[in-house]
């Protein structure tokens, strides 16, 4: 019916008809721009994410150490060689291979020297072992076991509670809001909650958390994992590791 | 439906559209992971599982911005119509990206623990303060809406749900968008403090709101024009010369948008709202004697508002009269498909 269209330039398009030339010319310019614009995000976004750090895990190793259950499961591992310059043992936190505290079979041997098979997961000077098994072992000779630690007095520190397994490098960044759900899972499963703090020089300092009765605080901090906190309490040093003793009721969200 | 549409459910342009869509997304995901490794070197998470969560989530969120821009852009220039007709495939692809993102989250952040992953996702964080708010719940809300839209996206549902219900469902995409902006603001932006991210999400929001206002202002020009309806129920809506051949002028009478077409020396008026997906018929054109919707090409005869057989879609028609070169349009719709004698131009 519409034989002589008086407006040849009256362009119209539906998807089952050929596209007018000026429209395809427009799309040939617009689409590459749109696609390039989208792809630029793929390139830039990873660089502005907090997802890189030196933490990580290596391979399964056997450790000779003294197994302790409180305030959190940990292993005291004597350091070999001349240790005059620093601590003569390491304080390794313990967890399981999943989001849980170390297996029952391992913790049944708390209070003994053991050979523990674990996967070390370390970031800075904080190390956690994913413990798989432990066998009773002979106490090493000439090692002076210190279960009391050294009290450094009372301090107020600010920081954020993390689960040291993910934070140490299983997941990156393994801290703050996006990781909150996972950290709650880990800590409620028994992974020792640890406060990540920064001093005025920007150094990162870790505090393993304990209540005043030398018990774990896991179930009492789930609601504030990843939040900025202020905690005042006694700091006790074990080797290179600090334990912060305070009643979780007194933790302040800032 | 249109005569020429029937046999062409899949046509060359749809295939090009989908290929471009899928290729762009595949390239995006690949580039995201590659870039992460390139910049991170040895410091990247082993196994890349969180990286994929971020790649899928960001791809879905960017695609959502594109989808939401198309509608208003076509109001600003018809040259964007080729992006519109297959928007539903974009929507479904975006939903699938969201599903992958959510599956990754469930498996990586909520599995291997002392609770079922779904229970952990829903109840792990119950601190409903502003910043600690469980942003995952906002993501779930958004994903549920997108899922409902994707599931009902086939035209089959459009017929069965009826257009108003379906349209209401589609307007929920804006609710989904708000939930997802909240999801990103209370999630990723709290962890990643680099200003680029905050600024990018902010610009996205301003763009989406802005382009909708811009398009709405342009449309409002047509709605704001008021016409006096005379005692016989007709209104003088303008002169014949305003309407290009085979095209329409859209006017709003008694709250209803009406498309007044000029073709073959005649004037006819039908509802502006396409029965398929409410496309704007007045922006269509008469092809082969039928008003052709600019969205997906459904066709209606100007004389009775009915699709040519074998199709059955019908839209309301309106009576038209001419006095000199003035067009008088009835404000009262006839039942869909009612034949109306076109006004013949002297
Ligand atoms: C069940 C539904 C959802 C859940 C549980 C969920 C969960 C998450 C989680 C945990 C993160 C943080 C990931 C990380 O940085 O490690 C995240 C980030 C994100 N989500 Fe979702 N999400 C859901 C749905 C969606 C949907 C439907 C979209 C978009 C359409 C979306 C868009 C995003 C974006 C853009 C990010 C930021 C990614 C980045 O860091 O670049 N999410 N989501
Ligand atoms: C997850 C999938 C989908 C998404 C995200 C989506 C997105 C949208 C958006 C953003 C709008 C409103 C704004 C605008 O006009 O541009 C909209 C409206 C619309 N959508 Fe979808 N869409 C999806 C699936 C579909 C499907 C499958 C169809 C077709 C069956 C469809 C057809 C329409 C139509 C016709 C409108 C216009 C309603 C009106 O303005 O009256 N959409 N959709
Ligand atoms: S043809 Fe799809 S809305 Fe008109």
PDB file of N, CA and C and ligand atoms in Angstrom, chain B residues 64 67-72 74-75 84 87-95 145-155 158 166-167 170-171 173-174 212 273 276-279 295-296, ligand 2:
ATOM      1  N   UNK B  64      23.745  -4.601  34.563  1.00  0.00           N
ATOM      2  CA  UNK B  64      22.484  -4.028  35.036  1.00  0.00           C
ATOM      3  C   UNK B  64      22.403  -2.545  34.677  1.00  0.00           C
ATOM      4  N   UNK B  67      21.515  -2.366  30.994  1.00  0.00           N
ATOM      5  CA  UNK B  67      20.111  -2.713  30.778  1.00  0.00           C
ATOM      6  C   UNK B  67      19.200  -1.549  31.160  1.00  0.00           C
ATOM      7  N   UNK B  68      19.483  -0.951  32.312  1.00  0.00           N
ATOM      8  CA  UNK B  68      18.612   0.121  32.795  1.00  0.00           C
ATOM      9  C   UNK B  68      18.744   1.386  31.948  1.00  0.00           C
ATOM     10  N   UNK B  69      19.833   1.517  31.206  1.00  0.00           N
ATOM     11  CA  UNK B  69      20.015   2.723  30.400  1.00  0.00           C
ATOM     12  C   UNK B  69      19.292   2.649  29.062  1.00  0.00           C
ATOM     13  N   UNK B  70      19.072   1.437  28.567  1.00  0.00           N
ATOM     14  CA  UNK B  70      18.563   1.304  27.200  1.00  0.00           C
ATOM     15  C   UNK B  70      17.196   1.949  27.031  1.00  0.00           C
ATOM     16  N   UNK B  71      16.281   1.663  27.981  1.00  0.00           N
ATOM     17  CA  UNK B  71      14.924   2.187  27.857  1.00  0.00           C
ATOM     18  C   UNK B  71      14.922   3.701  27.671  1.00  0.00           C
ATOM     19  N   UNK B  72      15.471   4.438  28.636  1.00  0.00           N
ATOM     20  CA  UNK B  72      15.476   5.895  28.492  1.00  0.00           C
ATOM     21  C   UNK B  72      16.279   6.382  27.278  1.00  0.00           C
ATOM     22  N   UNK B  74      16.439   5.071  24.359  1.00  0.00           N
ATOM     23  CA  UNK B  74      15.622   5.017  23.136  1.00  0.00           C
ATOM     24  C   UNK B  74      14.635   6.176  23.098  1.00  0.00           C
ATOM     25  N   UNK B  75      14.269   6.689  24.290  1.00  0.00           N
ATOM     26  CA  UNK B  75      13.371   7.849  24.305  1.00  0.00           C
ATOM     27  C   UNK B  75      14.105   9.081  23.811  1.00  0.00           C
ATOM     28  N   UNK B  84      17.413  -2.505  22.133  1.00  0.00           N
ATOM     29  CA  UNK B  84      16.289  -2.757  23.020  1.00  0.00           C
ATOM     30  C   UNK B  84      15.596  -4.085  22.770  1.00  0.00           C
ATOM     31  N   UNK B  87      16.588  -6.973  24.844  1.00  0.00           N
ATOM     32  CA  UNK B  87      17.029  -6.627  26.190  1.00  0.00           C
ATOM     33  C   UNK B  87      16.803  -7.786  27.151  1.00  0.00           C
ATOM     34  N   UNK B  88      15.768  -8.588  26.858  1.00  0.00           N
ATOM     35  CA  UNK B  88      15.475  -9.657  27.799  1.00  0.00           C
ATOM     36  C   UNK B  88      16.619 -10.665  27.871  1.00  0.00           C
ATOM     37  N   UNK B  89      17.307 -10.869  26.752  1.00  0.00           N
ATOM     38  CA  UNK B  89      18.447 -11.786  26.822  1.00  0.00           C
ATOM     39  C   UNK B  89      19.530 -11.220  27.728  1.00  0.00           C
ATOM     40  N   UNK B  90      19.712  -9.910  27.662  1.00  0.00           N
ATOM     41  CA  UNK B  90      20.663  -9.266  28.562  1.00  0.00           C
ATOM     42  C   UNK B  90      20.251  -9.497  30.008  1.00  0.00           C
ATOM     43  N   UNK B  91      18.944  -9.347  30.257  1.00  0.00           N
ATOM     44  CA  UNK B  91      18.441  -9.526  31.618  1.00  0.00           C
ATOM     45  C   UNK B  91      18.697 -10.931  32.122  1.00  0.00           C
ATOM     46  N   UNK B  92      18.430 -11.901  31.271  1.00  0.00           N
ATOM     47  CA  UNK B  92      18.603 -13.281  31.703  1.00  0.00           C
ATOM     48  C   UNK B  92      20.085 -13.578  31.921  1.00  0.00           C
ATOM     49  N   UNK B  93      20.933 -13.061  31.033  1.00  0.00           N
ATOM     50  CA  UNK B  93      22.380 -13.273  31.195  1.00  0.00           C
ATOM     51  C   UNK B  93      22.858 -12.645  32.499  1.00  0.00           C
ATOM     52  N   UNK B  94      22.338 -11.440  32.799  1.00  0.00           N
ATOM     53  CA  UNK B  94      22.738 -10.790  34.034  1.00  0.00           C
ATOM     54  C   UNK B  94      22.330 -11.632  35.237  1.00  0.00           C
ATOM     55  N   UNK B  95      21.110 -12.160  35.179  1.00  0.00           N
ATOM     56  CA  UNK B  95      20.631 -13.007  36.279  1.00  0.00           C
ATOM     57  C   UNK B  95      21.568 -14.207  36.467  1.00  0.00           C
ATOM     58  N   UNK B 145      14.376 -11.002  42.762  1.00  0.00           N
ATOM     59  CA  UNK B 145      13.578 -10.226  41.808  1.00  0.00           C
ATOM     60  C   UNK B 145      14.036 -10.527  40.384  1.00  0.00           C
ATOM     61  N   UNK B 146      15.354 -10.485  40.166  1.00  0.00           N
ATOM     62  CA  UNK B 146      15.871 -10.764  38.828  1.00  0.00           C
ATOM     63  C   UNK B 146      15.476 -12.172  38.386  1.00  0.00           C
ATOM     64  N   UNK B 147      15.472 -13.107  39.352  1.00  0.00           N
ATOM     65  CA  UNK B 147      15.101 -14.484  39.030  1.00  0.00           C
ATOM     66  C   UNK B 147      13.663 -14.568  38.576  1.00  0.00           C
ATOM     67  N   UNK B 148      12.794 -13.871  39.298  1.00  0.00           N
ATOM     68  CA  UNK B 148      11.376 -13.872  38.935  1.00  0.00           C
ATOM     69  C   UNK B 148      11.205 -13.299  37.530  1.00  0.00           C
ATOM     70  N   UNK B 149      11.937 -12.238  37.247  1.00  0.00           N
ATOM     71  CA  UNK B 149      11.842 -11.622  35.919  1.00  0.00           C
ATOM     72  C   UNK B 149      12.383 -12.556  34.850  1.00  0.00           C
ATOM     73  N   UNK B 150      13.492 -13.226  35.172  1.00  0.00           N
ATOM     74  CA  UNK B 150      14.085 -14.109  34.169  1.00  0.00           C
ATOM     75  C   UNK B 150      13.167 -15.295  33.896  1.00  0.00           C
ATOM     76  N   UNK B 151      12.574 -15.849  34.984  1.00  0.00           N
ATOM     77  CA  UNK B 151      11.723 -17.025  34.810  1.00  0.00           C
ATOM     78  C   UNK B 151      10.476 -16.669  34.008  1.00  0.00           C
ATOM     79  N   UNK B 152       9.919 -15.492  34.261  1.00  0.00           N
ATOM     80  CA  UNK B 152       8.693 -15.112  33.567  1.00  0.00           C
ATOM     81  C   UNK B 152       8.994 -14.348  32.287  1.00  0.00           C
ATOM     82  N   UNK B 153      10.233 -14.452  31.800  1.00  0.00           N
ATOM     83  CA  UNK B 153      10.614 -13.569  30.709  1.00  0.00           C
ATOM     84  C   UNK B 153      10.074 -14.027  29.369  1.00  0.00           C
ATOM     85  N   UNK B 154       9.649 -15.263  29.266  1.00  0.00           N
ATOM     86  CA  UNK B 154       9.132 -15.706  27.984  1.00  0.00           C
ATOM     87  C   UNK B 154       7.762 -15.069  27.726  1.00  0.00           C
ATOM     88  N   UNK B 155       7.475 -14.811  26.456  1.00  0.00           N
ATOM     89  CA  UNK B 155       6.200 -14.186  26.105  1.00  0.00           C
ATOM     90  C   UNK B 155       5.002 -14.998  26.594  1.00  0.00           C
ATOM     91  N   UNK B 158       3.945 -13.520  29.647  1.00  0.00           N
ATOM     92  CA  UNK B 158       3.357 -12.214  29.426  1.00  0.00           C
ATOM     93  C   UNK B 158       1.866 -12.363  29.164  1.00  0.00           C
ATOM     94  N   UNK B 166       2.615  -8.076  34.736  1.00  0.00           N
ATOM     95  CA  UNK B 166       3.947  -8.276  34.188  1.00  0.00           C
ATOM     96  C   UNK B 166       4.727  -6.965  34.219  1.00  0.00           C
ATOM     97  N   UNK B 167       4.021  -5.893  33.907  1.00  0.00           N
ATOM     98  CA  UNK B 167       4.694  -4.599  33.918  1.00  0.00           C
ATOM     99  C   UNK B 167       5.114  -4.234  35.347  1.00  0.00           C
ATOM    100  N   UNK B 170       8.129  -5.928  36.154  1.00  0.00           N
ATOM    101  CA  UNK B 170       9.316  -5.346  35.530  1.00  0.00           C
ATOM    102  C   UNK B 170       9.732  -4.032  36.155  1.00  0.00           C
ATOM    103  N   UNK B 171       8.780  -3.318  36.700  1.00  0.00           N
ATOM    104  CA  UNK B 171       9.166  -2.089  37.383  1.00  0.00           C
ATOM    105  C   UNK B 171       9.966  -2.421  38.646  1.00  0.00           C
ATOM    106  N   UNK B 173      12.434  -4.062  38.752  1.00  0.00           N
ATOM    107  CA  UNK B 173      13.864  -4.063  38.459  1.00  0.00           C
ATOM    108  C   UNK B 173      14.517  -2.848  39.124  1.00  0.00           C
ATOM    109  N   UNK B 174      13.730  -1.787  39.312  1.00  0.00           N
ATOM    110  CA  UNK B 174      14.298  -0.611  39.971  1.00  0.00           C
ATOM    111  C   UNK B 174      14.499  -0.874  41.461  1.00  0.00           C
ATOM    112  N   UNK B 212      17.022   8.706  33.374  1.00  0.00           N
ATOM    113  CA  UNK B 212      15.573   8.490  33.475  1.00  0.00           C
ATOM    114  C   UNK B 212      14.828   9.822  33.583  1.00  0.00           C
ATOM    115  N   UNK B 273      -0.365   2.028  23.210  1.00  0.00           N
ATOM    116  CA  UNK B 273       0.283   0.977  23.991  1.00  0.00           C
ATOM    117  C   UNK B 273       0.202  -0.371  23.284  1.00  0.00           C
ATOM    118  N   UNK B 276       1.971  -6.250  23.086  1.00  0.00           N
ATOM    119  CA  UNK B 276       3.034  -7.202  23.369  1.00  0.00           C
ATOM    120  C   UNK B 276       3.695  -6.872  24.701  1.00  0.00           C
ATOM    121  N   UNK B 277       4.421  -5.770  24.733  1.00  0.00           N
ATOM    122  CA  UNK B 277       5.074  -5.403  25.983  1.00  0.00           C
ATOM    123  C   UNK B 277       4.923  -3.917  26.266  1.00  0.00           C
ATOM    124  N   UNK B 278       3.785  -3.365  25.875  1.00  0.00           N
ATOM    125  CA  UNK B 278       3.540  -1.944  26.127  1.00  0.00           C
ATOM    126  C   UNK B 278       4.484  -1.015  25.377  1.00  0.00           C
ATOM    127  N   UNK B 279       5.031  -1.463  24.261  1.00  0.00           N
ATOM    128  CA  UNK B 279       5.891  -0.591  23.461  1.00  0.00           C
ATOM    129  C   UNK B 279       5.105   0.614  22.948  1.00  0.00           C
ATOM    130  N   UNK B 295       9.379  -1.617  19.029  1.00  0.00           N
ATOM    131  CA  UNK B 295      10.150  -2.464  19.952  1.00  0.00           C
ATOM    132  C   UNK B 295      10.448  -3.831  19.354  1.00  0.00           C
ATOM    133  N   UNK B 296       9.401  -4.568  18.993  1.00  0.00           N
ATOM    134  CA  UNK B 296       9.665  -5.903  18.446  1.00  0.00           C
ATOM    135  C   UNK B 296       8.898  -6.134  17.153  1.00  0.00           C
TER     136      UNK B 296
HETATM  137  C1  LIG C   2      16.001 -10.428  34.177  1.00  0.00           C
HETATM  138  C2  LIG C   2      15.480 -10.000  33.050  1.00  0.00           C
HETATM  139  C3  LIG C   2      15.047  -8.597  32.724  1.00  0.00           C
HETATM  140  C4  LIG C   2      15.481  -7.364  33.144  1.00  0.00           C
HETATM  141  C5  LIG C   2      16.575  -7.089  34.097  1.00  0.00           C
HETATM  142  C6  LIG C   2      14.681  -6.359  32.525  1.00  0.00           C
HETATM  143  C7  LIG C   2      14.815  -4.985  32.678  1.00  0.00           C
HETATM  144  C8  LIG C   2      13.809  -4.127  32.437  1.00  0.00           C
HETATM  145  C9  LIG C   2      13.826  -2.742  32.754  1.00  0.00           C
HETATM  146  C10 LIG C   2      15.003  -2.069  33.322  1.00  0.00           C
HETATM  147  C11 LIG C   2      12.654  -2.171  32.433  1.00  0.00           C
HETATM  148  C12 LIG C   2      12.091  -0.781  32.686  1.00  0.00           C
HETATM  149  C13 LIG C   2      12.724   0.388  32.072  1.00  0.00           C
HETATM  150  C14 LIG C   2      12.726   0.500  30.597  1.00  0.00           C
HETATM  151  O1  LIG C   2      11.694   0.792  29.936  1.00  0.00           O
HETATM  152  O2  LIG C   2      13.813   0.341  30.049  1.00  0.00           O
HETATM  153  C15 LIG C   2      11.913  -3.192  31.836  1.00  0.00           C
HETATM  154  C16 LIG C   2      10.710  -2.967  31.326  1.00  0.00           C
HETATM  155  C17 LIG C   2      10.264  -3.801  30.396  1.00  0.00           C
HETATM  156  N1  LIG C   2      10.730  -5.064  30.159  1.00  0.00           N
HETATM  157 FE1  LIG C   2      12.209  -6.014  30.966  1.00  0.00          FE
HETATM  158  N2  LIG C   2      13.799  -6.958  31.739  1.00  0.00           N
HETATM  159  C18 LIG C   2      13.990  -8.323  31.823  1.00  0.00           C
HETATM  160  C19 LIG C   2      13.316  -9.277  31.166  1.00  0.00           C
HETATM  161  C20 LIG C   2      12.370  -8.906  30.267  1.00  0.00           C
HETATM  162  C21 LIG C   2      11.745  -9.809  29.419  1.00  0.00           C
HETATM  163  C22 LIG C   2      12.023 -11.286  29.408  1.00  0.00           C
HETATM  164  C23 LIG C   2      10.890  -9.105  28.677  1.00  0.00           C
HETATM  165  C24 LIG C   2       9.972  -9.587  27.627  1.00  0.00           C
HETATM  166  C25 LIG C   2       9.181 -10.577  27.704  1.00  0.00           C
HETATM  167  C26 LIG C   2      10.962  -7.757  29.072  1.00  0.00           C
HETATM  168  C27 LIG C   2      10.229  -6.726  28.532  1.00  0.00           C
HETATM  169  C28 LIG C   2      10.072  -5.522  29.111  1.00  0.00           C
HETATM  170  C29 LIG C   2       9.129  -4.513  28.702  1.00  0.00           C
HETATM  171  C30 LIG C   2       8.157  -4.601  27.592  1.00  0.00           C
HETATM  172  C31 LIG C   2       9.261  -3.432  29.511  1.00  0.00           C
HETATM  173  C32 LIG C   2       8.545  -2.096  29.436  1.00  0.00           C
HETATM  174  C33 LIG C   2       7.418  -1.974  30.405  1.00  0.00           C
HETATM  175  C34 LIG C   2       6.806  -0.602  30.294  1.00  0.00           C
HETATM  176  O3  LIG C   2       7.541   0.389  30.300  1.00  0.00           O
HETATM  177  O4  LIG C   2       5.575  -0.534  30.213  1.00  0.00           O
HETATM  178  N3  LIG C   2      11.861  -7.670  30.035  1.00  0.00           N
HETATM  179  N4  LIG C   2      12.617  -4.374  31.879  1.00  0.00           N
END
